[in-house]
CSV table of C-alpha atoms in Angstrom, one decimal:
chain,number,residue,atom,x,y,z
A,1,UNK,CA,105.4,165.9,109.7
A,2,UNK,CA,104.6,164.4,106.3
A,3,UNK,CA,101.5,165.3,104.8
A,4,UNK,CA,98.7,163.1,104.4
A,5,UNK,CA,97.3,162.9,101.1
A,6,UNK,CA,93.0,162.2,100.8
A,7,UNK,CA,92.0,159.3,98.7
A,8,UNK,CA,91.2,159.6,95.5
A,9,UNK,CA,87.7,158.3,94.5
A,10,UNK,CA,87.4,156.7,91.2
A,11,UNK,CA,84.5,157.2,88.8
A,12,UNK,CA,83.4,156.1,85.8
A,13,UNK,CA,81.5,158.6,83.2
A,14,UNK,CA,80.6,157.3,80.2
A,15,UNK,CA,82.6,154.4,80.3
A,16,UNK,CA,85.6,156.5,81.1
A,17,UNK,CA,87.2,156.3,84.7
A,18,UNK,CA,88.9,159.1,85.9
A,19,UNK,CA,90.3,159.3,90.3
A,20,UNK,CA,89.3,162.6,91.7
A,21,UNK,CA,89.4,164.4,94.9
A,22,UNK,CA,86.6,163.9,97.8
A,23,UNK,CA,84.0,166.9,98.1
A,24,UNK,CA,84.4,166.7,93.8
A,25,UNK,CA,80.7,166.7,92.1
A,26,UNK,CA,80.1,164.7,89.4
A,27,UNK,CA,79.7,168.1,87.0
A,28,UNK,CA,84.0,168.6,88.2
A,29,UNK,CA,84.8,164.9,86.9
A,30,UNK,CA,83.4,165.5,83.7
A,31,UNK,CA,85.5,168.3,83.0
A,32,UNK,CA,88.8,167.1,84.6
A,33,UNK,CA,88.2,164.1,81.8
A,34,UNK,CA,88.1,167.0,78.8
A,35,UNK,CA,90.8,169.0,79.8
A,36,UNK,CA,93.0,165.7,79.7
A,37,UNK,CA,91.4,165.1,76.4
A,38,UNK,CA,90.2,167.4,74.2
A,39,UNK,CA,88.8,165.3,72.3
A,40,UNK,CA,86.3,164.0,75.1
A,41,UNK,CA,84.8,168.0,75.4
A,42,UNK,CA,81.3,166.5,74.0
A,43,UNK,CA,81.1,164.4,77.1
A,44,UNK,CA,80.5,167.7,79.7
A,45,UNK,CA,76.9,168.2,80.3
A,46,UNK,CA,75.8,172.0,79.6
A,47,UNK,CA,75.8,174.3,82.8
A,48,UNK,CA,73.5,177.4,82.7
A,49,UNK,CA,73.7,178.7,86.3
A,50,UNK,CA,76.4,176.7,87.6
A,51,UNK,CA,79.7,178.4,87.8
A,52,UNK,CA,82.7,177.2,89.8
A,53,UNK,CA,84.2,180.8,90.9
A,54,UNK,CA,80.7,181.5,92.3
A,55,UNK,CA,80.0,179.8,96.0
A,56,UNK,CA,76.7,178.0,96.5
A,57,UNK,CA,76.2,178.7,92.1
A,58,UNK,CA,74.4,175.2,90.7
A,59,UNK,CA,71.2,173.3,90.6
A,60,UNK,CA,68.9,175.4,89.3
A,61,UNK,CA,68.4,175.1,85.2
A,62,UNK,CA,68.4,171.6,85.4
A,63,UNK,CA,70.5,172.0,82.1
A,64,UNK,CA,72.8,169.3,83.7
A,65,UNK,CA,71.1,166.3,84.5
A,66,UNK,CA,72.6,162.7,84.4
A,67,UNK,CA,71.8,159.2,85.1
A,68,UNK,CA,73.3,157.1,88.1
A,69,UNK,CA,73.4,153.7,87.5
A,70,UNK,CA,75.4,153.0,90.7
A,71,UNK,CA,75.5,155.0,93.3
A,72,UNK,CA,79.1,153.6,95.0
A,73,UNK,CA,81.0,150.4,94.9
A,74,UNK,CA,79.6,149.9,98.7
A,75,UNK,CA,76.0,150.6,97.2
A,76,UNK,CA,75.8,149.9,93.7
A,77,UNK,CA,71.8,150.3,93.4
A,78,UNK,CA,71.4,153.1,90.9
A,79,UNK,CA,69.6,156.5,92.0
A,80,UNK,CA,65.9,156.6,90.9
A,81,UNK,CA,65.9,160.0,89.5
A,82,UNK,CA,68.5,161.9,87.1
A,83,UNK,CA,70.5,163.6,90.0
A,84,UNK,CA,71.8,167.5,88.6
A,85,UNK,CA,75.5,166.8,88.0
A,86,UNK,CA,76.9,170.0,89.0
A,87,UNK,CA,75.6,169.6,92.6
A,88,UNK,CA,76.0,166.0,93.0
A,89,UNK,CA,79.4,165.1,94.7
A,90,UNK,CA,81.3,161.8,93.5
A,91,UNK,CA,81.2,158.5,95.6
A,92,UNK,CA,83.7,156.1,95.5
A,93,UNK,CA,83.0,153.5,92.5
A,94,UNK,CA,80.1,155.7,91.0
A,95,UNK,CA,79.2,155.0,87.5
A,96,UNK,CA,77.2,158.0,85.5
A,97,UNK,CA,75.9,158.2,82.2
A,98,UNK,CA,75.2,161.7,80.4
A,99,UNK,CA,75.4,161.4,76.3
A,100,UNK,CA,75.2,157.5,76.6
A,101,UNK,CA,71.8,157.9,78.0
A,102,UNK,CA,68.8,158.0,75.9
A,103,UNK,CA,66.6,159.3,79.5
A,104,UNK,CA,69.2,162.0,79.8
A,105,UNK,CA,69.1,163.3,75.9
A,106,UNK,CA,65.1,163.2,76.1
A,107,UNK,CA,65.4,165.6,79.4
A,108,UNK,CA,67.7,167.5,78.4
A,109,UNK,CA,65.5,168.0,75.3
A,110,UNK,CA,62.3,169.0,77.4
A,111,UNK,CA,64.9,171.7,79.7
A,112,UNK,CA,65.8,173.4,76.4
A,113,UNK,CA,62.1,173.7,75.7
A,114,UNK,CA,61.5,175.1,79.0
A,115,UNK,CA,63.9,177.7,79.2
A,116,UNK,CA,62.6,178.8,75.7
A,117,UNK,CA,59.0,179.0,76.6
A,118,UNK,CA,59.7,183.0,77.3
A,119,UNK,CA,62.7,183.6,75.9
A,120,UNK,CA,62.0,185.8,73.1
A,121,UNK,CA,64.0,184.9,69.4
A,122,UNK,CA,66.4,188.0,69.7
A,123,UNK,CA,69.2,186.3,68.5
A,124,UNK,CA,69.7,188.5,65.4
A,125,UNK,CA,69.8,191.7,67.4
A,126,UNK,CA,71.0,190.3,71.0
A,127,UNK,CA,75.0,191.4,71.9
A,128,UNK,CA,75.2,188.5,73.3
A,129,UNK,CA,74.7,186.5,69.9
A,130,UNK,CA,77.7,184.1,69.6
A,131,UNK,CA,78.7,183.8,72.5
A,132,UNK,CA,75.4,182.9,74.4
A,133,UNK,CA,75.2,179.6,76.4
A,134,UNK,CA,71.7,179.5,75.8
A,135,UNK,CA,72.2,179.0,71.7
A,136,UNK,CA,74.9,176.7,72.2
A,137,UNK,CA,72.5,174.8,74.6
A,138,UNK,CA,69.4,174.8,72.0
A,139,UNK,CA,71.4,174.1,69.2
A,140,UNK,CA,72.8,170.6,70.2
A,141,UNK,CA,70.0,169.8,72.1
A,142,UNK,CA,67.2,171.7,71.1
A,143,UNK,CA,63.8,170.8,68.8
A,144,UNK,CA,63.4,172.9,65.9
A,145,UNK,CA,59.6,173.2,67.1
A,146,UNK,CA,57.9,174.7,70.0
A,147,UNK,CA,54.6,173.4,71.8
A,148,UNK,CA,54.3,176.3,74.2
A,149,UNK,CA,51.1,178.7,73.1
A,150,UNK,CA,50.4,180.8,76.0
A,151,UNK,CA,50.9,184.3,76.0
A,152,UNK,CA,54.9,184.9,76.8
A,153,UNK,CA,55.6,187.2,79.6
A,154,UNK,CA,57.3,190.4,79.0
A,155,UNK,CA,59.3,193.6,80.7
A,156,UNK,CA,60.4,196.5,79.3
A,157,UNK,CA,64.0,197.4,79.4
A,158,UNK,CA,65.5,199.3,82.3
A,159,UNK,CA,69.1,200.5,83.3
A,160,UNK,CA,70.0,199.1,86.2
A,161,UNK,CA,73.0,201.0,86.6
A,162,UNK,CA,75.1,203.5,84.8
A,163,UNK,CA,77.0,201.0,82.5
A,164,UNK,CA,74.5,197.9,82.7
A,165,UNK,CA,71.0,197.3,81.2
A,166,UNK,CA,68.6,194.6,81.6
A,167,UNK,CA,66.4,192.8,79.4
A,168,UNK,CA,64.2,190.3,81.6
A,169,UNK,CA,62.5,189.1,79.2
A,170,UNK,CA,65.5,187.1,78.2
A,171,UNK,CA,66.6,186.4,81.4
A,172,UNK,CA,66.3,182.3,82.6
A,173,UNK,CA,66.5,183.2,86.3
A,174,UNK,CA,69.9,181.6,87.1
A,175,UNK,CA,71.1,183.9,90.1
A,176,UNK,CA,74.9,183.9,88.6
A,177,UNK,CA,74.4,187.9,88.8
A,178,UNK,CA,73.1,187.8,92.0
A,179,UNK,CA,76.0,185.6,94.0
A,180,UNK,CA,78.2,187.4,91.9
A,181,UNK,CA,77.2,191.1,93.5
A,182,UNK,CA,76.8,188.9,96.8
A,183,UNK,CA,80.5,187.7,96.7
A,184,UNK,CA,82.6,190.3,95.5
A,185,UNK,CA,81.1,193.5,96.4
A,186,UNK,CA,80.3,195.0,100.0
A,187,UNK,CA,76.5,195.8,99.0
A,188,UNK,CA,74.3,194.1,96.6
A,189,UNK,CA,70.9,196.1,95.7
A,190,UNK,CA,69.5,193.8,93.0
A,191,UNK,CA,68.2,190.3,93.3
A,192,UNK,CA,65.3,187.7,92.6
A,193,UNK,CA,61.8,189.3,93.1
A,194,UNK,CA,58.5,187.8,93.9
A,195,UNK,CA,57.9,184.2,93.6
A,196,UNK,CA,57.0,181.5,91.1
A,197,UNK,CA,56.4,182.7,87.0
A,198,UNK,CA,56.4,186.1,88.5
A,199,UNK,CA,59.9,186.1,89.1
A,200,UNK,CA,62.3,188.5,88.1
A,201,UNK,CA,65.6,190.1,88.1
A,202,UNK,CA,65.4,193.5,90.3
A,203,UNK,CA,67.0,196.2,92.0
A,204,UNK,CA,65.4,197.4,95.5
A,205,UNK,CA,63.6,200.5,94.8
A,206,UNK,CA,64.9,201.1,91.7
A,207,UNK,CA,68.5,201.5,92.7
A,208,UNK,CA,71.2,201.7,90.3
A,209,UNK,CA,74.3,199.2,90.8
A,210,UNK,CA,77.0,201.4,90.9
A,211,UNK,CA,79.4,199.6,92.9
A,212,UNK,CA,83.5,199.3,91.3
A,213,UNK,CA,82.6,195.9,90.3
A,214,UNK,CA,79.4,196.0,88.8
A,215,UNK,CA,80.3,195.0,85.4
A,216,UNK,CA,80.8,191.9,86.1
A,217,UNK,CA,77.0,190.8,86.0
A,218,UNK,CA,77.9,191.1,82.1
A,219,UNK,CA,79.9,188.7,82.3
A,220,UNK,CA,78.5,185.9,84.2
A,221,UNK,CA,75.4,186.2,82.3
A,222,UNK,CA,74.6,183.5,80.2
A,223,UNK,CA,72.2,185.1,78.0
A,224,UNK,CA,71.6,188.8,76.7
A,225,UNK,CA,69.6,189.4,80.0
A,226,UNK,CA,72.5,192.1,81.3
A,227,UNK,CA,74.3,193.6,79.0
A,228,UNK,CA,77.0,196.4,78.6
A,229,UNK,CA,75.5,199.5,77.5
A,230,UNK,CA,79.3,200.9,75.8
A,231,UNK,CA,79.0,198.7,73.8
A,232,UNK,CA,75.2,198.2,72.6
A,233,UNK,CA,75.1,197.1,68.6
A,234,UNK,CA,78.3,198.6,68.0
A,235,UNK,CA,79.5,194.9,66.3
A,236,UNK,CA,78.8,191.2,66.2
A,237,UNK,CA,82.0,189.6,68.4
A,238,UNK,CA,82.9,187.3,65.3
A,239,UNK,CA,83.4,190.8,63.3
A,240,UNK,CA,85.9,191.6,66.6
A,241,UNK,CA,89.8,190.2,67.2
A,242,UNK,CA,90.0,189.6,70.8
A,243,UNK,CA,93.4,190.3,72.1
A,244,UNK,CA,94.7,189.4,75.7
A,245,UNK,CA,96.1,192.1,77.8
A,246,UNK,CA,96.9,193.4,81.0
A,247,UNK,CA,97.7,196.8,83.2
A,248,UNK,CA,98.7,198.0,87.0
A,249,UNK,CA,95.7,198.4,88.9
A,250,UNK,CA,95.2,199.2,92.6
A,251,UNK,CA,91.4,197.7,92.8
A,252,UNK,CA,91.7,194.3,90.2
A,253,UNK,CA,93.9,191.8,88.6
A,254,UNK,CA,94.3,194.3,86.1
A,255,UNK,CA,94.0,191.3,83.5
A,256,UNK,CA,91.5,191.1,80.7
A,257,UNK,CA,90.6,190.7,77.3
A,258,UNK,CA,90.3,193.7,74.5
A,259,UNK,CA,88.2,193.0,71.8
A,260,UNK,CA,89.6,194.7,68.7
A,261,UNK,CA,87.4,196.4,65.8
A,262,UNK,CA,90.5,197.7,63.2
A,263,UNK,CA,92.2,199.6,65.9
A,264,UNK,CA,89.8,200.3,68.2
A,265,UNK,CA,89.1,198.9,71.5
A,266,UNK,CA,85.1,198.7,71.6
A,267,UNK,CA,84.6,196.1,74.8
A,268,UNK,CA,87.0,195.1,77.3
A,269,UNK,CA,86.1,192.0,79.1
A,270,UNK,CA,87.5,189.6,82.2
A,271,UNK,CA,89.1,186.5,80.4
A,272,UNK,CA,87.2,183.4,80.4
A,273,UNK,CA,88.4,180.1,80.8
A,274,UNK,CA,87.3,176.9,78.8
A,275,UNK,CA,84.1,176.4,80.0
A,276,UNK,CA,83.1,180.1,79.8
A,277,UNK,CA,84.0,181.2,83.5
A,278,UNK,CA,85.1,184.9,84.5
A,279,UNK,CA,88.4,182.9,87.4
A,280,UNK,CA,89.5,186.8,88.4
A,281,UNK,CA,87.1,189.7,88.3
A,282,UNK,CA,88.0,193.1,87.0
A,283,UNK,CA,87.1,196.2,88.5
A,284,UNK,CA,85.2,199.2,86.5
A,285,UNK,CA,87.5,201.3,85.6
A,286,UNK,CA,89.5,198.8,83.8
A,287,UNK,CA,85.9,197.6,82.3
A,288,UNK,CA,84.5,201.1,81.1
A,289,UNK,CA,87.2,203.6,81.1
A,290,UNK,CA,90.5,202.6,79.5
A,291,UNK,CA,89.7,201.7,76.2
A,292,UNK,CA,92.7,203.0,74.4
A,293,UNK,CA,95.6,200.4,73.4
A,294,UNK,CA,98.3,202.7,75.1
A,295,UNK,CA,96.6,201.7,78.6
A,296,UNK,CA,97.7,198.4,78.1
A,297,UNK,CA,100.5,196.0,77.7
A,298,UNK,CA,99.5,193.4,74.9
A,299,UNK,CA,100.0,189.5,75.5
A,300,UNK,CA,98.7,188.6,72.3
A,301,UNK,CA,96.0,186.7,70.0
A,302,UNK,CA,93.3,185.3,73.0
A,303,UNK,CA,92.9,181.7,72.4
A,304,UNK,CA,89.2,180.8,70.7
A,305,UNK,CA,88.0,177.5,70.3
A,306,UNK,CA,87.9,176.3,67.1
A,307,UNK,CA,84.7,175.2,67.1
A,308,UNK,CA,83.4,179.1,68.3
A,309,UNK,CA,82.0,181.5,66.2
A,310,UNK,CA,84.4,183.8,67.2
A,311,UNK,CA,86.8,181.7,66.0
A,312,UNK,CA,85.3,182.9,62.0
A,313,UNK,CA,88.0,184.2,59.5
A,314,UNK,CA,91.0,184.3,62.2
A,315,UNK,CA,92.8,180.9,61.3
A,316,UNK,CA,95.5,181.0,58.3
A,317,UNK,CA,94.6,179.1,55.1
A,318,UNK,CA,97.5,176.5,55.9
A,319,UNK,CA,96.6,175.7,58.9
A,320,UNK,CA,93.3,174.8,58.5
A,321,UNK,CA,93.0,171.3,57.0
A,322,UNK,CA,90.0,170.6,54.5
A,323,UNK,CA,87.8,167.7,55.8
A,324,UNK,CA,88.2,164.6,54.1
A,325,UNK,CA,84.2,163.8,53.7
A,326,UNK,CA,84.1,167.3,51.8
A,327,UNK,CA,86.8,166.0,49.2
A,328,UNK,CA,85.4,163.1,49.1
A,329,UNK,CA,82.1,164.5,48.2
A,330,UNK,CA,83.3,166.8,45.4
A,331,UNK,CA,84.8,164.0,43.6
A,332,UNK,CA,81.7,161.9,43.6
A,333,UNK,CA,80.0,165.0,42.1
A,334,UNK,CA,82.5,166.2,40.0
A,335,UNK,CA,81.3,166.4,36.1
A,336,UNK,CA,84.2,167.2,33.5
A,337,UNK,CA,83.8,170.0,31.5
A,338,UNK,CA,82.7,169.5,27.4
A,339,UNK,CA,85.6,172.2,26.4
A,340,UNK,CA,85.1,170.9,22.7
A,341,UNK,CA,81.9,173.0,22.7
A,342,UNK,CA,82.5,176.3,20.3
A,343,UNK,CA,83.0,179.8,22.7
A,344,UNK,CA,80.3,182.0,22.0
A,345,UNK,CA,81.1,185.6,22.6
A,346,UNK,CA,78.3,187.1,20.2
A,347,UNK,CA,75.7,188.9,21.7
A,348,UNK,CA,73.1,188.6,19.3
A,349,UNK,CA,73.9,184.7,19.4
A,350,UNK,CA,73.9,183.9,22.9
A,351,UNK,CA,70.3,185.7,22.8
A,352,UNK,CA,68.6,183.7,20.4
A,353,UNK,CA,70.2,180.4,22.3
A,354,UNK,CA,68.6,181.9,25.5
A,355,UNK,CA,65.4,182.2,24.5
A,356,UNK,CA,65.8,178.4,22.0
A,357,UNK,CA,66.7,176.9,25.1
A,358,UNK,CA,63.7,178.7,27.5
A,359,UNK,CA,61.5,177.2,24.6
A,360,UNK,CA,62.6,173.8,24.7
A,361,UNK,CA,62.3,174.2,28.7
A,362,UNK,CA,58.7,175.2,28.3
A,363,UNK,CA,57.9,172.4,26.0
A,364,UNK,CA,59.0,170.0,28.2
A,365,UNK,CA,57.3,171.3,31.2
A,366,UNK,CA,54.4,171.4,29.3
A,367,UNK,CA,54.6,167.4,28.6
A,368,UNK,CA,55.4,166.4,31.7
A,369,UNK,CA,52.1,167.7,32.8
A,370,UNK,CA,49.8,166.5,30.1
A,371,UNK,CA,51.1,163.5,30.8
């Protein structure tokens, strides 16, 4: 019997149409448009708790808002309120706009602002530093001022578990941890405590996560909130070559990513895909406990966006092109070099033209202000 193949739905973001698959959100279309362009990556709107291995993950920063301006081609009234993108499924004949949208890039704005209001400025000691949704997010969206003056809340930093420690204090409350322990171990004992700005990150009665997959919470997080306790201010990851690699394992995929200070392995981490996304969890022991190169088989050099941080100091001199505004630039500002002038190498000589010229540079000052 042949199979029967769904309709494709057609959509148009930003002015770009693109068919997709029903039960697709708009969040999915978005991203199926940049990884047939690269060129169009600017066009995904920022995800903070949504993450598409996680069932259920989605809909709660608000970090991905967008404007419908018609909901289908059989109702093309537009939606009254910015609808979350990574929640909202496509309908046939939908047309969204997300960076064309001056509502959208004024909300976006305010979210940034929000999730900052208790989020302390730990950037220069934070692990996560460099690879942190959160500074990505505030940087292209972000307002270099804050209104907030309330007192911020604050927590004190526990150890949730023998590997893992958590900072609440940064955390943003998007429950990626918590559907992670939910979906791929037998027994979660942490979750979201108490209600409204009370909120927090928790484990029952102070037990520890201890589980084979527990490290994994690092990963997902999308700030410093969790993070792996091996490797604590050992280095900043743009100081770190990240190497992909792999091994037999009886309890994970076994495949991974070593990052690389000299020789030593100082993290080991799941791979990530392009939008930041653990696809194939690892287990602990390949997390925490092989950390010597001869456990692995090497793959090679893991690919880094260009545009990353991480990406600092790891490209060859020939293969990175000079832009042409910064050429451009120089030349404009470019002043020839007088090498008529007599070379003075005399000591006593370039003194007393020191102090000439500190005169004349007084005396001048000195007008200027009398006049």
């Amino acid at each position: 019997m042949e199979e029967v193949k769904p309709q494709l739905l057609k959509i148009t973001f930003d002015g770009i149409e693109v068919e997709v698959e029903p039960g697709t959100t708009i969040m999915q279309a978005a991203r199926k448009i940049a990884e047939a362009d690269d060129s169009q990556g600017h066009l995904v709107p920022p995800a903070m708790c949504y993450y598409k291995p996680l069932t259920a993950s989605g809909g709660k920063c608000r970090a991905c808002l967008v404007k419908v301006t018609a909901g289908s081609a059989k109702d093309p009234r537009p939606m009254p309120k910015l609808v979350p993108s990574c929640i909202t499924q496509v309908q046939d004949g939908m047309v969204v706009e997300n960076t064309t949208n001056e509502a959208v890039l004024d909300t976006r704005k305010s979210i940034v602002e929000f999730l900052l209001i208790n989020h302390p400025l730990d950037c220069p000691i934070c692990d996560q530093a460099g690879e942190c949704h959160l500074q990505d997010f505030a940087f292209e969206h972000g307002s270099v001022k804050t209104r907030y003056e309330e007192e911020r809340r604050t927590f004190d930093k526990i150890d949730i578990g023998p590997y893992v420690q958590l900072h609440m204090t940064r955390c943003i409350l998007c429950y990626r941890c918590v559907y992670t322990a939910d979906q791929i171990t037998n027994k979660r004992v942490h979750g979201v405590m108490n209600r409204g700005d009370a909120s927090e990150i928790s484990t029952y009665i102070e037990k520890a996560i201890d589980n084979d997959f527990s490290g994994n919470v690092i990963d997902v997080c999308p700030v410093g909130a969790l993070t792996d306790k091996t490797f604590r201010f050992k280095n900043r990851v743009w100081f770190t070559k990240p190497e992909d690699a792999h091994r037999d394992c009886d309890k994970c995929c076994g495949k991974t990513t070593l990052w690389y200070r000299g020789d030593e392995v100082i993290r080991v981490t799941a791979r990530k895909n392009t939008w930041g996304e653990v696809t194939d969890f690892i287990c602990n022991t390949c997390r925490f406990e092989k950390k010597n190169t001869s456990d692995w088989v090497l793959e090679g050099p893991t690919k880094v966006k260009r545009s990353s941080v991480i990406s600092a100091n790891k490209y060859r001199k020939d293969l990175v092109a000079k832009p042409d505004f910064a050429l451009k630039l120089a030349a404009t500002q470019f002043k020839q070099i007088d090498d008529s002038r007599p070379y003075v190498t005399d000591e006593e000589t370039i003194r007393h033209q020191s102090i000439e010229n500190n005169d004349k540079a007084n005396h001048r000052s000195l007008a200027a202000n009398n006049n």
